[in-house]
Every structure is written in structure tokens, then in C-alpha cells.
Tab-separated table of C-alpha atoms in Angstrom:
chain	number	residue	atom	x	y	z
A	1	LYS	CA	16.003	-9.241	8.303
A	2	ALA	CA	15.346	-8.468	4.443
A	3	GLY	CA	13.434	-6.971	3.247
A	4	VAL	CA	10.511	-7.584	-0.162
A	5	THR	CA	12.179	-8.320	-2.474
A	6	GLN	CA	10.776	-8.151	-6.205
A	7	THR	CA	12.194	-9.249	-9.414
A	8	PRO	CA	12.698	-7.747	-12.276
A	9	ARG	CA	12.831	-4.196	-10.691
A	10	TYR	CA	12.086	-2.660	-14.302
A	11	LEU	CA	10.963	-4.419	-17.650
A	12	ILE	CA	9.453	-3.694	-21.421
A	13	LYS	CA	7.779	-5.563	-23.821
A	14	THR	CA	5.285	-5.417	-26.296
A	15	ARG	CA	1.811	-5.526	-26.598
A	16	GLY	CA	0.694	-8.824	-26.967
A	17	GLN	CA	3.043	-10.412	-24.937
A	18	GLN	CA	3.044	-11.951	-21.337
A	19	VAL	CA	4.610	-11.421	-18.050
A	20	THR	CA	5.380	-12.784	-15.124
A	21	LEU	CA	6.633	-10.805	-11.964
A	22	SER	CA	8.022	-12.558	-8.471
A	23	CYS	CA	7.577	-11.813	-5.212
A	24	SER	CA	10.438	-12.954	-1.865
A	25	PRO	CA	8.314	-12.162	0.940
A	26	ILE	CA	9.594	-11.071	4.725
A	27	SER	CA	11.035	-14.395	6.040
A	28	GLY	CA	7.800	-15.583	8.372
A	29	HIS	CA	5.253	-13.919	6.268
A	30	ARG	CA	2.497	-15.376	5.213
A	31	SER	CA	0.552	-13.270	3.337
A	32	VAL	CA	1.425	-11.915	-0.114
A	33	SER	CA	-0.807	-8.631	-2.124
A	34	TRP	CA	-0.237	-7.522	-5.122
A	35	TYR	CA	-1.315	-3.584	-6.535
A	36	GLN	CA	-1.150	-2.008	-9.258
A	37	GLN	CA	-0.079	1.926	-9.199
A	38	THR	CA	-0.879	4.119	-12.132
A	39	PRO	CA	-0.857	8.162	-11.919
A	40	GLY	CA	-4.652	7.608	-13.103
A	41	GLN	CA	-6.107	5.267	-10.779
A	42	GLY	CA	-3.448	5.150	-7.832
A	43	LEU	CA	-3.253	2.204	-6.121
A	44	GLN	CA	-5.632	-0.750	-6.802
A	45	PHE	CA	-5.963	-3.970	-5.366
A	46	LEU	CA	-4.921	-6.659	-7.660
A	47	PHE	CA	-5.493	-9.801	-5.720
A	48	GLU	CA	-3.945	-11.289	-1.552
A	49	TYR	CA	-2.078	-15.041	-1.364
A	50	PHE	CA	-2.403	-17.157	2.022
A	51	SER	CA	-1.334	-20.068	2.414
A	52	GLU	CA	-0.666	-20.849	-1.494
A	53	THR	CA	-4.762	-19.691	-1.410
A	54	GLN	CA	-6.652	-16.830	-3.359
A	55	ARG	CA	-8.124	-15.083	-0.367
A	56	ASN	CA	-9.330	-12.179	-1.949
A	57	LYS	CA	-9.276	-10.855	-5.377
A	58	GLY	CA	-9.845	-7.030	-6.894
A	59	ASN	CA	-11.443	-6.257	-10.516
A	60	PHE	CA	-9.120	-6.761	-12.961
A	61	PRO	CA	-9.718	-8.757	-15.648
A	62	GLY	CA	-8.889	-12.596	-15.901
A	63	ARG	CA	-5.731	-11.765	-18.325
A	64	PHE	CA	-3.837	-11.377	-14.801
A	65	SER	CA	-2.771	-14.275	-12.732
A	66	GLY	CA	-1.185	-15.205	-9.719
A	67	ARG	CA	0.290	-18.437	-7.265
A	68	GLN	CA	1.393	-18.939	-3.757
A	69	PHE	CA	4.211	-20.812	-3.334
A	70	SER	CA	4.665	-23.286	-0.111
A	71	ASN	CA	7.269	-20.762	1.072
A	72	SER	CA	5.423	-18.115	0.595
A	73	ARG	CA	6.897	-16.623	-2.472
A	74	SER	CA	4.503	-15.056	-4.838
A	75	GLU	CA	4.248	-14.550	-8.441
A	76	MET	CA	1.940	-12.786	-10.083
A	77	ASN	CA	1.058	-13.102	-14.295
A	78	VAL	CA	-0.100	-11.207	-16.350
A	79	SER	CA	-1.064	-11.860	-20.381
A	80	THR	CA	-1.850	-10.636	-23.079
A	81	LEU	CA	0.056	-7.267	-22.481
A	82	GLU	CA	-2.310	-3.587	-22.981
A	83	LEU	CA	-0.520	-0.029	-22.880
A	84	GLY	CA	-3.199	0.125	-20.382
A	85	ASP	CA	-0.996	-2.572	-18.238
A	86	SER	CA	2.258	0.356	-18.429
A	87	ALA	CA	2.866	0.974	-14.129
A	88	LEU	CA	4.377	-0.262	-11.042
A	89	TYR	CA	3.202	-3.118	-9.512
A	90	LEU	CA	3.845	-3.785	-5.918
A	91	CYS	CA	3.929	-6.367	-3.909
A	92	ALA	CA	3.080	-6.602	-0.198
A	93	SER	CA	4.025	-9.045	2.629
A	94	SER	CA	1.496	-9.533	6.342
A	95	LEU	CA	3.101	-11.550	9.938
A	96	ALA	CA	-0.794	-13.259	9.646
A	97	ARG	CA	0.388	-15.313	12.772
A	98	ARG	CA	-2.123	-17.776	12.925
A	99	GLY	CA	-3.835	-17.504	16.252
A	100	VAL	CA	-3.614	-14.176	17.103
A	101	THR	CA	-5.035	-10.878	15.560
A	102	ASN	CA	-3.033	-9.604	13.079
A	103	THR	CA	-4.177	-6.146	11.935
A	104	GLY	CA	-2.523	-6.641	8.695
A	105	GLU	CA	-0.182	-3.920	8.632
A	106	LEU	CA	1.772	-4.416	4.801
A	107	PHE	CA	5.410	-4.324	3.803
A	108	PHE	CA	5.838	-2.845	0.370
A	109	GLY	CA	8.743	-4.367	-2.187
A	110	GLU	CA	10.193	-1.812	-4.141
A	111	GLY	CA	8.143	-2.417	-6.686
A	112	SER	CA	8.796	-4.100	-10.798
A	113	ARG	CA	8.222	-0.679	-12.953
A	114	LEU	CA	6.154	-2.423	-15.914
A	115	THR	CA	6.387	-0.293	-19.715
A	116	VAL	CA	4.205	-1.864	-22.755
A	117	LEU	CA	4.954	-0.256	-25.960
B	1	ALA	CA	-18.319	-0.441	0.766
B	2	GLN	CA	-14.966	0.533	2.125
B	3	SER	CA	-13.212	4.483	1.071
B	4	VAL	CA	-10.601	7.357	0.970
B	5	ALA	CA	-10.771	10.077	1.187
B	6	GLN	CA	-7.185	12.850	0.735
B	7	PRO	CA	-8.700	15.995	-0.472
B	8	GLU	CA	-5.672	17.290	-0.952
B	9	ASP	CA	-3.721	16.697	-4.681
B	10	GLN	CA	-0.664	18.378	-2.573
B	11	VAL	CA	0.256	20.138	0.482
B	12	ASN	CA	2.802	23.137	1.376
B	13	VAL	CA	4.685	24.042	3.958
B	14	ALA	CA	7.959	25.914	5.218
B	15	GLU	CA	10.046	23.647	6.696
B	16	GLY	CA	9.738	23.708	10.559
B	17	ASN	CA	5.851	24.547	10.633
B	18	PRO	CA	3.800	22.392	11.351
B	19	LEU	CA	1.893	20.041	8.619
B	20	THR	CA	-1.089	18.201	8.494
B	21	VAL	CA	-2.749	15.695	6.055
B	22	LYS	CA	-5.610	15.180	5.369
B	23	CYS	CA	-7.930	11.465	5.221
B	24	THR	CA	-11.277	10.345	5.365
B	25	TYR	CA	-12.493	7.099	5.380
B	26	SER	CA	-15.477	4.428	5.443
B	27	VAL	CA	-16.358	1.098	6.370
B	28	SER	CA	-19.456	-0.679	7.262
B	29	GLY	CA	-17.721	-1.922	10.319
B	30	ASN	CA	-14.944	-1.172	12.611
B	31	PRO	CA	-11.597	0.173	10.945
B	32	TYR	CA	-7.624	-0.338	11.323
B	33	LEU	CA	-5.885	3.199	9.642
B	34	PHE	CA	-2.977	3.856	8.009
B	35	TRP	CA	-0.039	6.125	6.403
B	36	TYR	CA	2.453	5.294	4.191
B	37	VAL	CA	4.929	6.989	2.374
B	38	GLN	CA	5.999	6.233	-0.945
B	39	TYR	CA	9.366	8.138	-2.182
B	40	PRO	CA	10.413	9.099	-5.505
B	41	ASN	CA	10.655	5.094	-7.729
B	42	ARG	CA	10.414	3.296	-4.599
B	43	GLY	CA	7.875	1.259	-2.795
B	44	LEU	CA	5.894	2.109	0.172
B	45	GLN	CA	6.751	3.261	3.158
B	46	PHE	CA	5.157	1.888	6.511
B	47	LEU	CA	3.904	5.324	8.861
B	48	LEU	CA	1.916	3.818	11.869
B	49	LYS	CA	-1.261	2.481	12.410
B	50	TYR	CA	-4.210	2.938	14.397
B	51	ILE	CA	-5.981	-0.701	15.396
B	52	THR	CA	-7.483	1.086	18.509
B	53	GLY	CA	-7.134	2.524	22.265
B	54	ASP	CA	-5.476	6.243	22.388
B	55	ASN	CA	-7.017	8.618	19.515
B	56	LEU	CA	-3.018	9.898	18.416
B	57	VAL	CA	-0.858	7.772	17.108
B	58	LYS	CA	2.243	8.115	17.393
B	59	GLY	CA	4.900	6.694	14.504
B	60	SER	CA	8.280	6.615	12.651
B	61	TYR	CA	10.310	10.074	11.808
B	62	GLY	CA	8.206	12.068	14.640
B	63	PHE	CA	4.751	11.680	12.928
B	64	GLU	CA	1.810	10.939	14.357
B	65	ALA	CA	-2.022	10.665	13.225
B	66	GLU	CA	-5.276	11.598	15.087
B	67	PHE	CA	-8.224	9.081	15.101
B	68	ASN	CA	-11.575	10.443	15.108
B	69	LYS	CA	-14.680	7.965	15.245
B	70	SER	CA	-16.978	10.643	14.447
B	71	GLN	CA	-15.880	12.719	11.975
B	72	THR	CA	-13.568	9.534	10.751
B	73	SER	CA	-10.579	11.156	9.819
B	74	PHE	CA	-7.045	9.810	10.518
B	75	HIS	CA	-5.493	13.237	9.219
B	76	LEU	CA	-1.717	13.026	9.914
B	77	LYS	CA	0.755	15.398	11.024
B	78	LYS	CA	3.699	16.729	12.329
B	79	PRO	CA	4.998	19.512	14.902
B	80	SER	CA	7.622	20.654	12.352
B	81	ALA	CA	8.239	19.648	8.194
B	82	LEU	CA	11.372	18.661	7.448
B	83	VAL	CA	12.649	19.356	3.552
B	84	SER	CA	12.888	15.463	3.958
B	85	ASP	CA	9.543	14.951	4.277
B	86	SER	CA	8.440	15.986	0.974
B	87	ALA	CA	7.318	12.764	-0.168
B	88	LEU	CA	3.795	10.671	-1.492
B	89	TYR	CA	1.636	9.776	1.592
B	90	PHE	CA	-1.178	7.335	1.237
B	91	CYS	CA	-3.711	6.982	3.643
B	92	ALA	CA	-5.648	3.111	3.860
B	93	VAL	CA	-8.080	1.385	5.217
B	94	ARG	CA	-8.891	-2.822	6.041
B	95	ASP	CA	-12.211	-4.007	7.788
B	96	MET	CA	-11.883	-4.680	11.461
B	97	GLY	CA	-14.100	-7.648	10.135
B	98	ASP	CA	-12.341	-8.615	6.546
B	99	SER	CA	-10.683	-11.745	6.968
B	100	SER	CA	-8.083	-10.441	3.956
B	101	TYR	CA	-5.364	-7.709	3.834
B	102	LYS	CA	-7.346	-6.027	1.519
B	103	LEU	CA	-6.269	-2.123	2.552
B	104	ILE	CA	-7.992	0.349	0.140
B	105	PHE	CA	-5.793	2.938	-0.260
B	106	GLY	CA	-6.702	7.055	-0.834
B	107	SER	CA	-5.825	8.692	-3.767
B	108	GLY	CA	-2.152	10.233	-2.309
B	109	THR	CA	-1.134	13.322	-0.765
B	110	ARG	CA	2.009	14.852	-2.774
B	111	LEU	CA	3.462	17.031	0.348
B	112	LEU	CA	6.008	19.659	-0.250
B	113	VAL	CA	8.584	21.318	2.272
B	114	ARG	CA	9.719	24.123	0.852
B	115	PRO	CA	13.302	25.226	2.826
């Protein structure tokens, strides 16, 4: 079974640009979450999507947005990039089976490393 | 508010010795608790979880963790460390009452196993 796939793995942008990151969850997984990892702030929750709906959102400015498609694939977008947005962006998926108590362990992709110059 | 504390930035052990990586948590309800490991330039790999039941949970690669409700702790342990265990370890918590799958992570503990 293929794992969580994130593209691109590495990218370099300049301040003011915008970026779109893509995530394909494990087949059958319906929940997709995004996290930002930086040396100073650690792992911070961005948002979670389930059945194309944002179910929870972290404390990030509106420049950070995301969406989920009907096939559970997800994208996140960061507009007007700032130097502080340089980070490893991690996508994670979870099974989220209907009618079952879901413990919610996350399965992570390898991440997209964004460098803002 | 939920929170996780990993009090040690780094843990150093000799290969073959037991290791412990500490984690304490705070949630308003009952917790789901997780340990993840991260190798350089990689994503996080799931190691183990505590949901309910036995306080000693066994996971991947010989790791186990002990849940202690009174001390609100979930320490990661391994009886005999390997050099290949050297990595960054994260403890995470989710409130059982939370319908979303948001995990709160600790700051991470770097484990260094010397030969």
C-alpha cells in the first residue's frame, strides 16, 4: 500500500510569491492534516480536512489556506510568502472510518521543504 | 487547553543500555497518546499509541511506553538501545472528546546512542 505522497519535496521561493503544496493520502484515508515544522516552533498544526470540509484550524494567518478534493487529495496554499514561512510542511492522513471509534493516529508523508529567500 | 512537555532536549545513552524518553501531557478529557520518530530529512513515523487498557504499550522496533494517569506521563522506553535508534522523538496527545484528528506535539527529544 502506498504511503502519503507529498509534492514537491523541495522548493525555493522569494518573498511575496505564493506556493501550493500537494498531498495524496493513503488509499482509503479520508482525513488529511497539515503541520508546519520549524526548528524554533517545532510541529504546529495548520488544519485538518475530512470529506472536503475543514474540521479544525490552527493559529495561522489567513495567508495559509487549504482544501480537500473528493478523492481525499489535499492542497495547501501560502500566499505573500514571508521569510518566516521557511519550514518543512508535513501532510498526514488518517483512516477516519465511519461508525468506528477512530483513534486518529496519523501517517505522515516525507514533507515539502520550503525555503523563502 | 491541551499540551505536551518533553523536558529533555537530548538524551544520550550507550548502545546496549536501556533508554527512556520522557513525556508528560495535559488534556481536559481522556487522552489518546502517541509516539513518533523522525529521521533526518524525513517525515514522522508512528511508533506506538495508548488508547485504553494496559498501561504498558508495545510498539515498533522494540519500543514500549508506560502510561501513568496519576502522573499524566507517557514515557518511551527500550530495554537495549541501538545506534540506529538515534533520531528525533515526538510525543503527541489528542483529547478523546475531540472529533477532529488534531494532535498536539511536544517539542521533541533528540536521542543519541553512542557505540
